[in-house]
Tab-separated table of C-alpha atoms in Angstrom:
chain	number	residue	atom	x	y	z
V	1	UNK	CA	91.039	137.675	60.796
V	2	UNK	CA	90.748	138.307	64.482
V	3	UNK	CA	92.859	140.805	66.589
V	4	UNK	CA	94.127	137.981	68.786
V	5	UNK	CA	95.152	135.907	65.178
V	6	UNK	CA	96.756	138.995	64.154
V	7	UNK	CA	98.628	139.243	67.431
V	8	UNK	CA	100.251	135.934	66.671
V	9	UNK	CA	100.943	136.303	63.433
V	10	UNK	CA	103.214	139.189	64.618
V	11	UNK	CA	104.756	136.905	67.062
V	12	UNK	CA	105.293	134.335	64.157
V	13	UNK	CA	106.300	136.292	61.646
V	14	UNK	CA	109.091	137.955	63.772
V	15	UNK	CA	110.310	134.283	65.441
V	16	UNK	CA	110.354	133.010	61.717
V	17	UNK	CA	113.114	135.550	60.859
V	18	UNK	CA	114.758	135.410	63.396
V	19	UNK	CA	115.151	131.609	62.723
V	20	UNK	CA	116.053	132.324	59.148
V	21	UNK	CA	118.431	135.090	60.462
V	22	UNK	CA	120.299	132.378	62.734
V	23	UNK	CA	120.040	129.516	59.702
V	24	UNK	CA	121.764	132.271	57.360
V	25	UNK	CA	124.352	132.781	59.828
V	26	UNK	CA	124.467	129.548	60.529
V	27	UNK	CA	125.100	128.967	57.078
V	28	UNK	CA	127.786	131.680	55.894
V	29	UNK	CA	128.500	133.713	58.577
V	30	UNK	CA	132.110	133.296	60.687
V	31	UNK	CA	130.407	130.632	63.119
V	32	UNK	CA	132.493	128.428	65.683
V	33	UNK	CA	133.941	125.395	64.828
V	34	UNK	CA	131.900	122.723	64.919
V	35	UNK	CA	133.101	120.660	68.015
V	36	UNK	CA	133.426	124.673	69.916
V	37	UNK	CA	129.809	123.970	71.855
V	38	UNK	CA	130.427	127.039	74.388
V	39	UNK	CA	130.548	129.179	71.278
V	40	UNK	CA	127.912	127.457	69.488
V	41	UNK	CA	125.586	127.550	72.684
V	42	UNK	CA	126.129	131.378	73.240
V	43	UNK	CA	125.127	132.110	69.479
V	44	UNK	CA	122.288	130.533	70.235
V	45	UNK	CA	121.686	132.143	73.155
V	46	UNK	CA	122.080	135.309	71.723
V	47	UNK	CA	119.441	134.308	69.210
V	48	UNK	CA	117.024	133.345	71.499
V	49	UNK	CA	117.311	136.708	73.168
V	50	UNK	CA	117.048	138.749	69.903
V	51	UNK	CA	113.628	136.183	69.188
V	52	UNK	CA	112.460	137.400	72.926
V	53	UNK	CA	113.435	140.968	72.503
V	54	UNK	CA	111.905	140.940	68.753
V	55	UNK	CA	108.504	139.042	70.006
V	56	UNK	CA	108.120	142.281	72.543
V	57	UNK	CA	108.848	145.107	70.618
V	58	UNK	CA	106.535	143.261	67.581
V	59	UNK	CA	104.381	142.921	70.188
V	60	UNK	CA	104.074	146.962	71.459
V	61	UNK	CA	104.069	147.630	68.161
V	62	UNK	CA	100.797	145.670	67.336
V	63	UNK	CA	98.914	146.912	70.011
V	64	UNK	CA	100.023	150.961	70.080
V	65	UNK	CA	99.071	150.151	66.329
V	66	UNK	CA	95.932	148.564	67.492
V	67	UNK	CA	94.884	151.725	70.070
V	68	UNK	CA	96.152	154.321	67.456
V	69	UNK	CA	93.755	152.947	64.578
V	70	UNK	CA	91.022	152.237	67.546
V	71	UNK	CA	91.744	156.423	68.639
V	72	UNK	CA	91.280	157.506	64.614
V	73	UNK	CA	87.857	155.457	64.083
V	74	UNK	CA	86.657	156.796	67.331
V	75	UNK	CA	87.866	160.340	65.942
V	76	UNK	CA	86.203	159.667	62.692
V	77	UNK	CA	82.645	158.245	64.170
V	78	UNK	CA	82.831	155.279	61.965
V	79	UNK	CA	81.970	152.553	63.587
V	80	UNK	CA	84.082	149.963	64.816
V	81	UNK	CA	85.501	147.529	67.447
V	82	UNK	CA	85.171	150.963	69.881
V	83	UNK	CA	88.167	150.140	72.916
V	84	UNK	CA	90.740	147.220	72.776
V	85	UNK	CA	89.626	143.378	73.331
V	86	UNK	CA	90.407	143.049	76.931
V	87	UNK	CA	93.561	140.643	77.661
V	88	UNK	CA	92.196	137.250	78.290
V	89	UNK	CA	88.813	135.563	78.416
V	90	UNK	CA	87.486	131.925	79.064
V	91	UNK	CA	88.106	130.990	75.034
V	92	UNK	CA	91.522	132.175	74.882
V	93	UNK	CA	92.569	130.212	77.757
V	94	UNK	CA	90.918	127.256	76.212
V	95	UNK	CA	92.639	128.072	73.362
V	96	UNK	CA	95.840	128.105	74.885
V	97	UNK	CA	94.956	125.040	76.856
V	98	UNK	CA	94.304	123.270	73.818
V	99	UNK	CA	97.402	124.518	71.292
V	100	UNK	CA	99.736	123.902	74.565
V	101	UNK	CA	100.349	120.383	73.780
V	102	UNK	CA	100.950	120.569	69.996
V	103	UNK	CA	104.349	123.006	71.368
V	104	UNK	CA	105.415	120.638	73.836
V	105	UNK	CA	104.907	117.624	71.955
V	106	UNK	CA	107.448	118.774	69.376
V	107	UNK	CA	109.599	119.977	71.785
V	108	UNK	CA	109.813	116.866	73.593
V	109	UNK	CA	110.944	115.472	70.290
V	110	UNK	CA	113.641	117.787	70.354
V	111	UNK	CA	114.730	116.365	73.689
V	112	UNK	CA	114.353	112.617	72.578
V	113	UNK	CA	115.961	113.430	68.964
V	114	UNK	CA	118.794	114.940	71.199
V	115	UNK	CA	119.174	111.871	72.852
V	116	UNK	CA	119.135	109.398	70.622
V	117	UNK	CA	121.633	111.498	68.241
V	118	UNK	CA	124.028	111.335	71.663
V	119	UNK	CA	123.219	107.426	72.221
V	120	UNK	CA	123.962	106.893	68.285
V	121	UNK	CA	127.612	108.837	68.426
V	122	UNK	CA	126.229	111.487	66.825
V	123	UNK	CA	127.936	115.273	66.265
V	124	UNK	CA	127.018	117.424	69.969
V	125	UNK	CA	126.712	120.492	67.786
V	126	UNK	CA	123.843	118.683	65.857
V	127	UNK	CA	121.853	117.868	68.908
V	128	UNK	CA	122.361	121.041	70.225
V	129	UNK	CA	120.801	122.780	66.842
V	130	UNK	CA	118.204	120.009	67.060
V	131	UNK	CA	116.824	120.677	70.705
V	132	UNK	CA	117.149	124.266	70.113
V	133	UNK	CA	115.502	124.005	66.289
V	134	UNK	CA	112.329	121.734	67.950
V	135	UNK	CA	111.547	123.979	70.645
V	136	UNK	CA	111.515	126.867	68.221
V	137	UNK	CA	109.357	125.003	65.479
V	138	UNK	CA	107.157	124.098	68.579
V	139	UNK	CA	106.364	127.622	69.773
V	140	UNK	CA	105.584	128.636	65.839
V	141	UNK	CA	103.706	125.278	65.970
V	142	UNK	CA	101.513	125.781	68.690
V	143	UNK	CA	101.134	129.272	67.297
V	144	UNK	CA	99.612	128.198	64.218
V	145	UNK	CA	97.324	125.941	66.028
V	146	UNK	CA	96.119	129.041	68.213
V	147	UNK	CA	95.244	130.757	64.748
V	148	UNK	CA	93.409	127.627	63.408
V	149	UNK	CA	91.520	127.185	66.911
V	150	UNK	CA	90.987	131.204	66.519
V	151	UNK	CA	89.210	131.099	62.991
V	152	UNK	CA	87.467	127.707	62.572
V	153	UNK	CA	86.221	127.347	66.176
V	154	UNK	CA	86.504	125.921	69.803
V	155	UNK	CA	84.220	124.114	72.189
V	156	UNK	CA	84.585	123.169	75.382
V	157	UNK	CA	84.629	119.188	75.960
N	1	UNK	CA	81.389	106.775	71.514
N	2	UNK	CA	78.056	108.922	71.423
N	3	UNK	CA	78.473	111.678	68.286
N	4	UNK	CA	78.725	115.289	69.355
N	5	UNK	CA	75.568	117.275	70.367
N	6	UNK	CA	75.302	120.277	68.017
N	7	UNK	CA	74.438	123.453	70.245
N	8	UNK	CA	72.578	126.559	68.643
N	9	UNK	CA	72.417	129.873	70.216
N	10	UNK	CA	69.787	132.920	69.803
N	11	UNK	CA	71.916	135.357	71.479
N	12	UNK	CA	71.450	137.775	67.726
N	13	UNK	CA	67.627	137.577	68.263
N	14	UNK	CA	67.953	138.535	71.756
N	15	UNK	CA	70.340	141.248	71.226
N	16	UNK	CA	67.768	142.313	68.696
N	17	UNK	CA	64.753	141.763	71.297
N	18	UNK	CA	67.083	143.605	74.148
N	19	UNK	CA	66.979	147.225	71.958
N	20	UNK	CA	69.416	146.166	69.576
N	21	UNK	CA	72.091	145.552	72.559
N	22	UNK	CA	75.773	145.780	70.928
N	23	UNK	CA	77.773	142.865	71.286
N	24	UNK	CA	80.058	145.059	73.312
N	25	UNK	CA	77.248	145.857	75.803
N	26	UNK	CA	76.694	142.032	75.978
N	27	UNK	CA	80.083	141.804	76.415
N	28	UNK	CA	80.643	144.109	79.106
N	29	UNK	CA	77.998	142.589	80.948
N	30	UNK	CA	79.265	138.836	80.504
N	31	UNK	CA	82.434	139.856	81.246
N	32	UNK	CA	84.458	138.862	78.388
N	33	UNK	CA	85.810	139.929	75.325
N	34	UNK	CA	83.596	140.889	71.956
N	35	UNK	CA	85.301	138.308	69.873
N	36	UNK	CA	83.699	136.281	72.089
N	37	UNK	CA	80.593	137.005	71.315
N	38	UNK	CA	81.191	137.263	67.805
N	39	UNK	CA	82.837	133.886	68.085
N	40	UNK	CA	79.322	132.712	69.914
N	41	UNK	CA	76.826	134.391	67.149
N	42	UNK	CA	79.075	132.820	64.661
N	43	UNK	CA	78.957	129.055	65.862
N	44	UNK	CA	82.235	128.836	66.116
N	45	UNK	CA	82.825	129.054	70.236
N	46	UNK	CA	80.392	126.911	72.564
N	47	UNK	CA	80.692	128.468	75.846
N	48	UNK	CA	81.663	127.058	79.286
N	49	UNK	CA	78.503	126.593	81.365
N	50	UNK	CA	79.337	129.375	83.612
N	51	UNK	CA	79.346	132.285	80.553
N	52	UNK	CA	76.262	130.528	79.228
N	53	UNK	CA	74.560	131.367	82.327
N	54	UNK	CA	75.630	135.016	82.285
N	55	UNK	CA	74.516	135.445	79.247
N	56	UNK	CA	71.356	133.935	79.701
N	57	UNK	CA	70.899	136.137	83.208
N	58	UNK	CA	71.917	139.539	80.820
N	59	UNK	CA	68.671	138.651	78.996
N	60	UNK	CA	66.666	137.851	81.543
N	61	UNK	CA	65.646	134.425	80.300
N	62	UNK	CA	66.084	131.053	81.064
N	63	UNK	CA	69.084	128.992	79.801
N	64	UNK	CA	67.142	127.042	77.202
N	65	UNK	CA	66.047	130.404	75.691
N	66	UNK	CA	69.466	130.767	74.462
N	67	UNK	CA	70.801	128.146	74.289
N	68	UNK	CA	69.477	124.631	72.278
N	69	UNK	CA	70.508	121.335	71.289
N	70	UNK	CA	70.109	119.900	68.441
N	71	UNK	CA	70.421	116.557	67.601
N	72	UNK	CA	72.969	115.123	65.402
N	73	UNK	CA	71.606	115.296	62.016
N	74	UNK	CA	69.005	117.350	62.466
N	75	UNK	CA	69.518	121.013	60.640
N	76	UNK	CA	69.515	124.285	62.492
C-alpha cells in the first residue's frame, strides 16, 4: 500500500470513529429531546469539530511517523523510500479530481433526502442527522475511491 | 465509441540504460513524486502529456522512445 493510501486510511479510520462515537451517543448517551434542534445541531457541531481536530492530529501523527521511520532507515543504510513523497503531484490532483464527485454526489443526496423528508412532514431532527450523516459518508466515500484510484490505477482522459 | 488505446512505457529500461538512474533521481528531475514513477513502471498511471515530455527530455530521447501505443488487443 502506498504512503498517500496510508495517509487516508488514517483520515478514515479516525472519521469512522468518530461517527460511531456520535451514533453511540446518539444512541444511549443523555442527548436532547428530539424536537430540541439547537441542542441537537450543537452536538453535532461539536462532533464535527472533534472529526476535524482528530483528522489533524491523525494526520501529524502519520507523517512525524512517516519522517521518524524515513530518519531510522537512513540511520540504518537499508535502503528505502530515502526523504518524504513531496505534497502533491499531477496524479494526485487527478486523483482528487476524479474521487471529488463520488463525495459530492452523496452529499447532495443528503441535501435532497433533507428535503424531501421536510416536504413529506417528516421529523427536523431526522433530516438534520441525514444531511449531516451524507456528507460524512461522502467524505469516507470519496476517500475510499482515492485508495481504489491509488492502488489499481489512473489515466488521464 | 473507439476502445481505449493501451500505452506502454520503457522508462525501467531507460533507467537501466541511464546508469541504473533511481526512480528518485528520475523523479527529482521530472519534478514529481516517486510513487509516481513507480505508479508509471507499474502501468498503473498514464501520464499527462506535459510529464511525458519531461521524462522523455531526462533521457534524452524522443517521446516515442518511451512511450508506445499499443493497439487494443494486441499484447505488450
Amino acid at each position: 500500500m502506498s504512503t498517500q493510501s496510508k495517509r487516508i486510511v488514517v483520515g478514515l479510520v479516525v472519521g469512522s470513529l468518530v461517527m460511531v462515537g456520535y451514533g453511540v451517543w446518539a444512541l444511549v448517551g443523555s442527548t436532547p429531546a428530539p424536537g430540541d434542534l439547537r441542542g441537537w445541531a450543537r452536538a453535532l457541531l461539536a462532533a464535527v469539530a472533534i472529526g476535524v481536530v482528530g483528522v489533524v492530529v491523525g494526520q501529524i501523527r502519520f507523517h512525524v511517523g512517516m519522517n521518524d521511520a524515513i530518519a531510522r532507515q537512513r540511520l540504518s543504510g537499508r535502503p528505502g523510500p530515502g526523504r518524504p513523497a513531496p505534497l502533491e503531484d499531477e496524479r494526485d490532483k487527478l486523483i482528487a479530481r476524479r474521487s471529488g464527485p463520488i463525495g459530492a454526489t452523496v452529499s447532495g443526496l443528503g441535501v435532497t433526502g433533507l428535503l424531501t423528508l421536510l416536504a413529506l412532514g417528516g421529523a427536523p431532527v431526522v433530516g438534520l442527522h441525514l444531511l449531516v450523516g451524507c456528507c460524512a459518508v461522502g467524505g469516507l466515500a470519496e476517500g475510499v475511491a482515492q485508495i481504489v484510484f491509488y492502488e489499481r490505477g489512473v489515466s488521464h482522459g | 465509441m473507439a476502445e481505449r488505446l493501451a500505452i506502454a512505457n520503457h522508462i525501467r529500461r531507460l533507467r537501466f540504460f541511464a546508469d541504473e538512474m533511481t526512480q528518485q533521481e528520475l523523479a527529482d528531475r521530472v519534478d514529481c513524486s516517486r510513487q509516481t514513477i513507480v505508479a508509471l513502471e507499474a502501468g498503473k498511471y498514464t501520464p499527462s502529456l506535459e510529464l511525458a515530455f519531461r521524462i522523455a527530455l531526462a533521457f534524452g530521447v524522443p517521446l516515442t522512445d518511451v512511450f508506445e501505443c499499443q493497439s487494443p488487443g494486441e499484447q505488450p
